[in-house]
Coordinates of C-alpha atoms in Angstrom, one line a residue:
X1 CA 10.2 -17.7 -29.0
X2 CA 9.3 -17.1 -32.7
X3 CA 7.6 -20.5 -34.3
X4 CA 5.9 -21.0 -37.8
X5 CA 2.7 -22.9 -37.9
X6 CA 2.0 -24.9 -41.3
X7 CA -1.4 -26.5 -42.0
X8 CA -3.1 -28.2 -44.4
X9 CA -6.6 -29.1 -44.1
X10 CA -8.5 -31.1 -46.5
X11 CA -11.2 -29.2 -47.7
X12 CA -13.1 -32.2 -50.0
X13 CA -16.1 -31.8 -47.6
X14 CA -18.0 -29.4 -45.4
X15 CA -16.7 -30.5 -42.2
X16 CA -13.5 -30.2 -44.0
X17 CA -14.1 -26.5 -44.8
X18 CA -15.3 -25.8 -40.7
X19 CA -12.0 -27.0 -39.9
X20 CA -10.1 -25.2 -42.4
X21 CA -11.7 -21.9 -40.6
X22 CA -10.8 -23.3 -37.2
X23 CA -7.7 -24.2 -37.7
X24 CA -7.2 -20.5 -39.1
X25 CA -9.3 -18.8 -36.5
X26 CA -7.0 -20.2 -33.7
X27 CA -3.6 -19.0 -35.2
X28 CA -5.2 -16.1 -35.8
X29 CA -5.5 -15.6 -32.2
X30 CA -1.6 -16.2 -31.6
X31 CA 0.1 -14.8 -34.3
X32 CA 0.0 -13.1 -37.4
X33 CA -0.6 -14.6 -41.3
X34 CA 2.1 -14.8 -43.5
X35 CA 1.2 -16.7 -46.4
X36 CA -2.4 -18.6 -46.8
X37 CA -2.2 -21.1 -44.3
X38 CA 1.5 -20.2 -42.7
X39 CA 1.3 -18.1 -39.5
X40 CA 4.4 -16.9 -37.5
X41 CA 3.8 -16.4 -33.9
X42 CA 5.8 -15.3 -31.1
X43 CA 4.8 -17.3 -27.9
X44 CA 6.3 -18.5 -25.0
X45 CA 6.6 -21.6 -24.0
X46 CA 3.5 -22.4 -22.1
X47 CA 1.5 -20.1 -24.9
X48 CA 3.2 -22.8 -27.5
X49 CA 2.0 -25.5 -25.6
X50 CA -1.5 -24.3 -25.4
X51 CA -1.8 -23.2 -29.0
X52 CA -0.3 -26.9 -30.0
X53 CA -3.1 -27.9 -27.8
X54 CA -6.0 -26.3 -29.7
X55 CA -4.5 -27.1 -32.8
X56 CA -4.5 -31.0 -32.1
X57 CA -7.9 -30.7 -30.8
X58 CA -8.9 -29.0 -34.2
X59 CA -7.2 -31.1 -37.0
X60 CA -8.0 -34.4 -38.4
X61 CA -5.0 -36.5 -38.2
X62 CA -5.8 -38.7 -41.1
X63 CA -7.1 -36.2 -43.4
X64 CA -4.7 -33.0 -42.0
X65 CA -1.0 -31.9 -42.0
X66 CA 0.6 -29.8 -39.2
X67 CA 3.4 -28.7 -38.5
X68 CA 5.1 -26.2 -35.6
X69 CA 8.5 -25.1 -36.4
X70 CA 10.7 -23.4 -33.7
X71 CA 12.9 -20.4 -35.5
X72 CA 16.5 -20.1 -34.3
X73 CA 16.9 -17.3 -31.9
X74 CA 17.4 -14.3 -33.3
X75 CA 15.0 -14.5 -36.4
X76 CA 16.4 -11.5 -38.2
X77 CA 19.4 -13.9 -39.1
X78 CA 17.5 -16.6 -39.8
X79 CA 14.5 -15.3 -41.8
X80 CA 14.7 -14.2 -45.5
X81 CA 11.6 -12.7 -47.3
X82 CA 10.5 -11.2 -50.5
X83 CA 8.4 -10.0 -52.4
X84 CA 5.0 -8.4 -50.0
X85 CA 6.2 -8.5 -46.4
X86 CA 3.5 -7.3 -43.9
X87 CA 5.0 -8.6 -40.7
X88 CA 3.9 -6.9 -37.5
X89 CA 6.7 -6.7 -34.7
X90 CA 4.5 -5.9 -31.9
X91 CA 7.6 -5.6 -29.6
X92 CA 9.2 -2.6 -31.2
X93 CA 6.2 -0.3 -30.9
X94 CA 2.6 -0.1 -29.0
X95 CA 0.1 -1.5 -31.5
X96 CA -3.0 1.1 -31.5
X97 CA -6.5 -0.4 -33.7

């Protein structure tokens, strides 16, 4: 499933600014950037349960916003973008770094 991760971190103070680059590091690691703190990520749904899981354990729920958002299957109809687009589909062909 495709979902959207939204955040908002306050960054007032240092331990703010940590989380910030927590919060970052650990979409990071299950999907790909899209805007400055908007990541989509394709997952499935234990992978979306574990990265909801990090994320809680990351954010300050009286200082933060989060918010997952499940795209309508398939995305393509659903999705409208302009302007820069650098979205990965790591399905349609092998990835090589």
């Amino acid at each position: 499933m495709w979902i959207i991760v939204a955040y908002d971190v306050c960054t007032e103070t240092k331990p703010g600014r940590r989380r910030l680059r927590r919060v970052a590091q650990v979409c990071k690691n299950y999907g790909q950037r899209v805007q400055k703190s908007v990541f989509e990520c394709q997952v499935n749904e234990m992978k979306f349960e574990e990265l909801r899981r990090k994320l809680l354990k990351e954010i300050k729920k009286d200082e933060d916003n989060l918010r997952l958002y499940r795209l309508t299957e398939p995305r393509v109809d659903h999705v409208e973008t302009y302007g820069l687009t650098r979205t990965i589909f790591f399905d349609d062909e092998p990835l090589i770094v």
